[in-house]
């Protein structure tokens, strides 16, 4: 009987599917990620792993676990995995594309509205007992109707966000293409949303120079990976008012400690990486992870 280890508790649909297909499935009993040493230990006696982005599937791990048929990531992004080494060693790598597109585009859409309309500072006013009157000049934000949305990473999630923004607010949507002049692309955007995978090429794709090219009223949304933005440059720009606001579902590092200065800015909304966190998406991710494993064993 083939054994599968799941590094975190997940919705049970995929686990049931694997069990129905005759796999033995072991699920980590910890409510937090395993340490690298714990993961190494667990991997020894199994044939396949369902892991999360918190598990580092690095060269050392792969070289010590060449018996694994497949490691499938409970995420679409695979930046936690040394893909080159896995390919060299013949260990298959899986992920969960498509099924989380809608959920992640929804989070980007939500962050765009929340950042444009000052949800953070407005909520703080209410929570702190500072809501005394209707404020004719309070919490003024920017309307989205007819505004320009630029998307870096115009793939599944970026395009879906574009459809939502166009459908709801008639936004003019532009996708950045490799080779386009970045400054030209950025200079008259009202909202920039980033959806690229994290690679050496996309690290800090938005940095000091790019932020400086944007309008003072611009909003930046990031639901990709923290490192696609130079977070220090973003912090300075938000603090000085060089851009209007930001909505971040991802940060550097994750988790972002509560003492981090970004939390002190009223014009940034930070979510704890919940892009795919709908019942629908996580159920589908559970099933797709199981199917990745079933297919890997069918193929050879
Ligand atoms: C989430 O960030 C994912 O890559 O699925």
Coordinates of N, CA and C in Angstrom, one line a residue, residues 48-212:
X48 N 4.8 9.6 -1.1 CA 4.3 10.9 -1.6 C 4.0 11.8 -0.5
X49 N 4.1 13.1 -0.8 CA 3.8 14.2 0.2 C 2.9 15.2 -0.4
X50 N 1.9 15.7 0.5 CA 1.2 16.9 0.2 C 1.8 17.9 1.2
X51 N 2.4 19.0 0.6 CA 3.0 20.0 1.5 C 2.4 21.3 1.3
X52 N 2.8 22.3 2.1 CA 2.3 23.7 1.9 C 3.5 24.6 1.6
X53 N 3.2 25.8 1.3 CA 4.3 26.7 1.0 C 5.3 27.0 2.1
X54 N 4.8 26.6 3.3 CA 5.7 26.8 4.5 C 6.8 25.7 4.6
X55 N 6.6 24.7 3.8 CA 7.6 23.6 3.8 C 8.7 23.9 2.7
X56 N 9.9 23.9 3.1 CA 11.0 24.2 2.1 C 11.4 22.8 1.5
X57 N 11.0 22.7 0.2 CA 11.4 21.5 -0.5 C 12.7 21.8 -1.3
X58 N 13.8 21.9 -0.5 CA 15.0 22.3 -1.1 C 15.9 21.2 -1.6
X59 N 17.1 21.5 -2.0 CA 18.0 20.5 -2.6 C 18.3 19.4 -1.7
X60 N 18.6 19.8 -0.4 CA 19.0 18.8 0.6 C 17.9 17.8 0.8
X61 N 16.7 18.4 1.0 CA 15.5 17.5 1.3 C 15.3 16.6 0.1
X62 N 15.4 17.1 -1.1 CA 15.1 16.3 -2.3 C 16.2 15.2 -2.4
X63 N 17.4 15.6 -2.2 CA 18.5 14.6 -2.4 C 18.5 13.5 -1.4
X64 N 17.9 13.8 -0.2 CA 17.8 12.7 0.8 C 16.5 11.9 0.7
X65 N 15.6 12.3 -0.3 CA 14.3 11.6 -0.4 C 14.0 11.2 -1.8
X66 N 15.0 10.7 -2.5 CA 14.8 10.3 -3.9 C 13.8 9.2 -4.1
X67 N 13.4 8.6 -3.0 CA 12.4 7.5 -3.1 C 11.0 8.1 -3.3
X68 N 10.8 9.4 -3.1 CA 9.5 10.0 -3.2 C 9.1 10.0 -4.7
X69 N 7.9 9.6 -5.0 CA 7.3 9.6 -6.4 C 6.9 11.0 -6.7
X70 N 6.2 11.7 -5.8 CA 5.6 13.0 -6.0 C 5.5 13.8 -4.7
X71 N 5.8 15.1 -4.9 CA 5.5 16.1 -3.8 C 4.6 17.1 -4.4
X72 N 3.4 17.2 -3.8 CA 2.5 18.1 -4.4 C 2.1 19.2 -3.4
X73 N 2.3 20.5 -3.9 CA 2.2 21.7 -3.1 C 0.7 22.1 -3.0
X74 N 0.3 22.3 -1.8 CA -1.1 22.8 -1.6 C -1.2 24.3 -1.9
X75 N -0.8 24.7 -3.1 CA -0.7 26.1 -3.5 C -0.5 26.0 -5.0
X76 N -0.7 27.2 -5.7 CA -0.3 27.2 -7.1 C 1.2 27.6 -7.2
X77 N 1.7 28.5 -6.4 CA 3.1 28.9 -6.4 C 4.0 27.8 -5.9
X78 N 5.1 27.6 -6.6 CA 6.1 26.6 -6.2 C 7.4 27.1 -5.8
X79 N 7.4 28.4 -5.4 CA 8.7 29.0 -5.1 C 9.4 28.4 -3.8
X80 N 8.7 27.5 -3.1 CA 9.3 26.8 -1.9 C 10.0 25.6 -2.4
X81 N 10.0 25.3 -3.7 CA 10.5 24.0 -4.2 C 11.7 24.3 -5.2
X82 N 12.7 23.5 -5.0 CA 13.8 23.5 -6.0 C 13.4 22.6 -7.2
X83 N 12.8 23.2 -8.1 CA 12.2 22.5 -9.3 C 13.3 21.8 -10.1
X84 N 14.4 22.5 -10.2 CA 15.5 22.0 -11.1 C 16.0 20.6 -10.5
X85 N 16.3 20.7 -9.2 CA 16.8 19.4 -8.5 C 15.7 18.3 -8.6
X86 N 14.5 18.7 -8.4 CA 13.4 17.7 -8.4 C 13.4 17.0 -9.8
X87 N 13.5 17.8 -10.8 CA 13.4 17.3 -12.2 C 14.6 16.4 -12.4
X88 N 15.8 16.8 -12.0 CA 17.0 16.0 -12.2 C 16.9 14.7 -11.5
X89 N 16.3 14.7 -10.3 CA 16.2 13.4 -9.5 C 14.9 12.6 -9.9
X90 N 14.1 13.2 -10.8 CA 12.9 12.4 -11.2 C 11.8 12.4 -10.2
X91 N 11.8 13.4 -9.3 CA 10.7 13.5 -8.3 C 9.7 14.4 -8.9
X92 N 8.5 13.9 -9.1 CA 7.4 14.8 -9.7 C 7.0 15.8 -8.7
X93 N 6.7 17.0 -9.2 CA 6.2 18.1 -8.3 C 4.8 18.5 -8.8
X94 N 3.9 18.6 -7.9 CA 2.5 19.0 -8.3 C 2.1 20.3 -7.6
X95 N 1.1 20.9 -8.1 CA 0.6 22.2 -7.5 C -0.9 22.3 -7.8
X96 N -1.6 23.4 -7.4 CA -3.0 23.5 -7.5 C -3.5 24.7 -8.3
X97 N -3.1 24.7 -9.6 CA -3.5 25.9 -10.4 C -5.0 25.8 -10.7
X98 N -5.6 26.9 -11.3 CA -7.0 27.0 -11.7 C -8.0 27.0 -10.6
X99 N -7.9 26.0 -9.7 CA -9.0 25.9 -8.7 C -9.0 27.1 -7.7
X100 N -7.9 27.8 -7.6 CA -7.9 29.0 -6.7 C -7.9 30.3 -7.4
X101 N -8.1 30.3 -8.7 CA -8.1 31.5 -9.4 C -9.1 32.5 -9.0
X102 N -10.4 32.0 -8.8 CA -11.5 32.8 -8.5 C -11.3 33.4 -7.1
X103 N -10.9 32.6 -6.1 CA -10.7 33.0 -4.8 C -9.6 34.1 -4.7
X104 N -8.6 33.9 -5.4 CA -7.4 34.9 -5.3 C -7.8 36.2 -6.0
X105 N -8.5 36.1 -7.1 CA -8.9 37.3 -7.8 C -9.9 38.1 -6.9
X106 N -10.7 37.3 -6.2 CA -11.7 38.0 -5.3 C -10.9 38.8 -4.2
X107 N -9.9 38.2 -3.6 CA -9.1 38.8 -2.6 C -8.4 40.1 -3.1
X108 N -7.9 40.0 -4.4 CA -7.3 41.2 -5.0 C -8.3 42.3 -5.2
X109 N -9.5 41.9 -5.7 CA -10.6 42.8 -5.9 C -11.0 43.5 -4.6
X110 N -11.1 42.7 -3.5 CA -11.5 43.2 -2.2 C -10.4 44.2 -1.7
X111 N -9.1 43.8 -1.8 CA -8.1 44.7 -1.4 C -8.1 46.0 -2.1
X112 N -8.4 45.9 -3.4 CA -8.4 47.1 -4.3 C -9.4 48.1 -3.7
X113 N -10.6 47.6 -3.4 CA -11.7 48.4 -2.9 C -11.3 48.9 -1.5
X114 N -10.8 48.0 -0.7 CA -10.5 48.4 0.7 C -9.4 49.5 0.8
X115 N -8.4 49.3 -0.2 CA -7.3 50.3 -0.2 C -7.8 51.6 -0.8
X116 N -8.6 51.6 -1.8 CA -9.1 52.8 -2.4 C -10.0 53.6 -1.5
X117 N -10.7 52.9 -0.6 CA -11.7 53.5 0.2 C -11.3 53.6 1.7
X118 N -10.0 53.4 2.0 CA -9.5 53.6 3.3 C -10.1 52.8 4.4
X119 N -10.4 51.5 4.1 CA -11.0 50.7 5.1 C -10.3 50.7 6.4
X120 N -8.9 50.6 6.3 CA -8.1 50.4 7.5 C -8.3 51.6 8.5
X121 N -8.0 52.8 8.0 CA -8.1 54.0 8.9 C -9.5 54.2 9.3
X122 N -10.5 53.9 8.5 CA -11.9 54.1 8.9 C -12.3 53.1 10.0
X123 N -11.9 51.8 9.8 CA -12.2 50.8 10.9 C -11.5 51.2 12.2
X124 N -10.3 51.7 12.1 CA -9.6 52.1 13.3 C -10.3 53.2 14.0
X125 N -10.8 54.2 13.2 CA -11.6 55.3 13.8 C -12.8 54.7 14.6
X126 N -13.5 53.8 14.0 CA -14.7 53.2 14.7 C -14.2 52.4 15.9
X127 N -13.2 51.6 15.8 CA -12.8 50.7 16.9 C -12.3 51.4 18.1
X128 N -11.6 52.6 17.8 CA -10.9 53.3 18.9 C -11.9 54.3 19.5
X129 N -13.1 54.3 19.2 CA -14.1 55.3 19.8 C -13.9 56.7 19.3
X130 N -13.2 56.8 18.1 CA -13.0 58.2 17.6 C -14.1 58.6 16.6
X131 N -15.1 57.8 16.5 CA -16.2 58.1 15.5 C -17.2 58.9 16.3
X132 N -17.1 60.2 16.1 CA -17.9 61.1 16.9 C -19.1 61.7 16.1
X133 N -18.8 62.0 14.8 CA -19.8 62.7 14.0 C -19.6 62.2 12.6
X134 N -20.6 62.5 11.7 CA -20.4 62.4 10.3 C -19.3 63.4 9.9
X135 N -18.3 62.9 9.2 CA -17.1 63.8 8.9 C -17.1 64.2 7.4
X136 N -17.6 65.4 7.0 CA -17.6 65.7 5.6 C -16.3 65.6 4.9
X137 N -15.2 65.7 5.6 CA -13.9 65.6 5.0 C -13.1 64.4 5.5
X138 N -13.8 63.5 6.1 CA -13.1 62.4 6.7 C -12.9 61.2 5.7
X139 N -11.8 60.5 5.8 CA -11.6 59.2 5.1 C -11.9 59.2 3.6
X140 N -11.6 60.4 3.0 CA -11.9 60.4 1.6 C -11.0 59.5 0.8
X141 N -11.6 58.7 -0.1 CA -10.8 57.8 -0.9 C -11.0 58.1 -2.4
X142 N -10.6 57.1 -3.2 CA -10.8 57.3 -4.7 C -11.8 56.4 -5.2
X143 N -12.7 56.9 -6.1 CA -13.6 56.0 -6.8 C -12.9 55.1 -7.7
X144 N -13.5 54.0 -8.1 CA -12.8 53.1 -9.0 C -13.4 53.1 -10.4
X145 N -14.6 53.7 -10.5 CA -15.4 53.7 -11.8 C -14.5 54.3 -12.9
X146 N -14.3 53.5 -13.9 CA -13.6 54.1 -15.1 C -12.1 54.3 -15.0
X147 N -11.6 53.9 -13.8 CA -10.1 54.1 -13.6 C -9.3 53.0 -14.3
X148 N -8.0 53.3 -14.3 CA -7.1 52.4 -15.0 C -6.4 51.4 -14.0
X149 N -6.6 50.1 -14.4 CA -6.0 49.0 -13.6 C -4.9 48.4 -14.4
X150 N -3.7 48.3 -13.9 CA -2.6 47.7 -14.6 C -2.3 46.4 -13.9
X151 N -2.0 45.3 -14.6 CA -1.8 44.0 -14.0 C -0.4 43.5 -14.5
X152 N 0.5 43.3 -13.5 CA 1.8 42.6 -13.9 C 1.6 41.2 -13.5
X153 N 1.7 40.3 -14.6 CA 1.4 38.9 -14.4 C -0.1 38.7 -14.9
X154 N -0.2 38.9 -16.2 CA -1.6 38.8 -16.7 C -2.0 37.4 -17.1
X155 N -1.9 36.5 -16.2 CA -2.3 35.1 -16.4 C -3.7 34.9 -15.9
X156 N -3.9 33.6 -15.4 CA -5.2 33.2 -14.9 C -5.8 34.2 -13.9
X157 N -5.1 34.5 -12.8 CA -5.6 35.3 -11.7 C -5.7 36.7 -12.2
X158 N -4.7 37.2 -12.8 CA -4.6 38.6 -13.2 C -5.8 38.9 -14.2
X159 N -6.0 38.0 -15.1 CA -7.1 38.2 -16.1 C -8.5 38.2 -15.4
X160 N -8.6 37.3 -14.5 CA -9.9 37.2 -13.8 C -10.2 38.5 -13.0
X161 N -9.1 39.0 -12.4 CA -9.3 40.3 -11.7 C -9.7 41.3 -12.7
X162 N -9.0 41.3 -13.8 CA -9.4 42.3 -14.9 C -10.8 42.2 -15.3
X163 N -11.3 41.0 -15.4 CA -12.8 40.8 -15.8 C -13.7 41.4 -14.7
X164 N -13.3 41.1 -13.4 CA -14.1 41.6 -12.3 C -14.1 43.1 -12.3
X165 N -12.9 43.7 -12.5 CA -12.8 45.2 -12.4 C -13.5 45.9 -13.5
X166 N -13.4 45.3 -14.7 CA -14.1 45.8 -15.9 C -15.6 45.7 -15.7
X167 N -16.0 44.5 -15.3 CA -17.4 44.2 -15.1 C -18.1 45.1 -14.0
X168 N -17.4 45.3 -12.9 CA -18.0 46.0 -11.8 C -17.8 47.5 -11.9
X169 N -16.7 47.9 -12.4 CA -16.4 49.4 -12.3 C -16.0 49.9 -13.7
X170 N -16.2 49.2 -14.8 CA -15.8 49.6 -16.1 C -14.4 50.1 -16.1
X171 N -13.5 49.5 -15.3 CA -12.1 49.9 -15.3 C -11.5 49.5 -16.6
X172 N -10.5 50.4 -17.0 CA -9.7 50.1 -18.2 C -8.5 49.2 -17.8
X173 N -8.5 48.0 -18.3 CA -7.5 47.0 -17.8 C -6.4 46.8 -18.8
X174 N -5.1 46.9 -18.3 CA -4.0 46.6 -19.1 C -3.1 45.6 -18.5
X175 N -2.6 44.7 -19.3 CA -1.7 43.7 -18.8 C -0.3 44.1 -19.2
X176 N 0.7 44.0 -18.3 CA 2.1 44.3 -18.6 C 2.7 43.1 -19.4
X177 N 3.3 43.4 -20.5 CA 4.0 42.3 -21.2 C 5.5 42.4 -21.1
X178 N 6.2 41.3 -21.0 CA 7.6 41.3 -21.0 C 8.2 42.1 -22.1
X179 N 9.1 43.0 -21.8 CA 9.6 43.9 -22.9 C 9.0 45.2 -23.0
X180 N 7.7 45.4 -22.4 CA 7.1 46.7 -22.4 C 7.9 47.6 -21.5
X181 N 7.9 48.9 -21.8 CA 8.5 49.9 -21.0 C 7.8 50.0 -19.6
X182 N 8.4 49.6 -18.6 CA 7.7 49.6 -17.3 C 7.2 50.9 -16.8
X183 N 8.1 52.0 -17.0 CA 7.7 53.3 -16.5 C 6.5 53.8 -17.3
X184 N 6.5 53.6 -18.6 CA 5.3 53.9 -19.4 C 4.0 53.2 -18.9
X185 N 4.2 51.9 -18.6 CA 3.1 51.1 -18.2 C 2.5 51.7 -16.9
X186 N 3.4 52.1 -16.0 CA 3.0 52.4 -14.6 C 2.5 53.9 -14.5
X187 N 2.9 54.7 -15.4 CA 2.8 56.2 -15.1 C 1.4 56.7 -14.9
X188 N 0.4 56.2 -15.6 CA -0.9 56.7 -15.4 C -1.9 55.7 -14.8
X189 N -1.4 54.7 -14.2 CA -2.3 53.7 -13.5 C -2.9 54.3 -12.3
X190 N -4.2 53.9 -12.0 CA -4.8 54.2 -10.7 C -4.6 53.1 -9.8
X191 N -4.6 51.9 -10.3 CA -4.4 50.7 -9.5 C -3.4 49.8 -10.2
X192 N -2.4 49.3 -9.4 CA -1.5 48.2 -10.0 C -1.7 47.0 -9.1
X193 N -2.0 45.8 -9.8 CA -2.1 44.6 -9.1 C -1.1 43.6 -9.6
X194 N -0.4 42.9 -8.7 CA 0.7 42.0 -9.2 C 0.3 40.5 -9.0
X195 N 0.6 39.8 -10.1 CA 0.2 38.4 -10.1 C 1.2 37.4 -10.7
X196 N 2.5 37.8 -10.6 CA 3.5 37.0 -11.2 C 4.0 35.9 -10.2
X197 N 4.5 34.8 -10.6 CA 5.1 33.9 -9.7 C 6.4 34.5 -9.2
X198 N 6.9 34.1 -8.1 CA 8.2 34.6 -7.6 C 9.3 33.8 -8.2
X199 N 10.2 34.5 -9.0 CA 11.4 33.9 -9.6 C 12.5 34.9 -9.4
X200 N 13.7 34.5 -9.7 CA 14.8 35.5 -9.6 C 14.5 36.7 -10.5
X201 N 13.8 36.5 -11.6 CA 13.5 37.6 -12.5 C 12.4 38.5 -12.0
X202 N 11.5 38.0 -11.2 CA 10.4 38.8 -10.7 C 10.6 39.4 -9.3
X203 N 11.7 39.0 -8.7 CA 12.0 39.5 -7.3 C 12.2 41.0 -7.4
X204 N 11.4 41.8 -6.6 CA 11.5 43.2 -6.6 C 11.1 43.8 -8.0
X205 N 10.3 43.2 -8.7 CA 9.9 43.7 -10.0 C 9.3 45.1 -9.8
X206 N 8.7 45.4 -8.6 CA 8.3 46.7 -8.3 C 9.2 47.2 -7.1
X207 N 10.0 48.1 -7.5 CA 11.0 48.7 -6.5 C 10.9 50.2 -6.5
X208 N 12.0 50.8 -5.9 CA 12.0 52.3 -5.8 C 11.6 53.0 -7.1
X209 N 12.3 52.6 -8.2 CA 12.2 53.2 -9.4 C 10.7 53.1 -10.0
X210 N 10.2 51.9 -9.9 CA 8.8 51.7 -10.4 C 7.8 52.5 -9.6
X211 N 8.0 52.4 -8.2 CA 7.0 53.2 -7.4 C 7.1 54.7 -7.7
X212 N 8.3 55.1 -7.9 CA 8.5 56.6 -8.2 C 7.8 57.0 -9.5

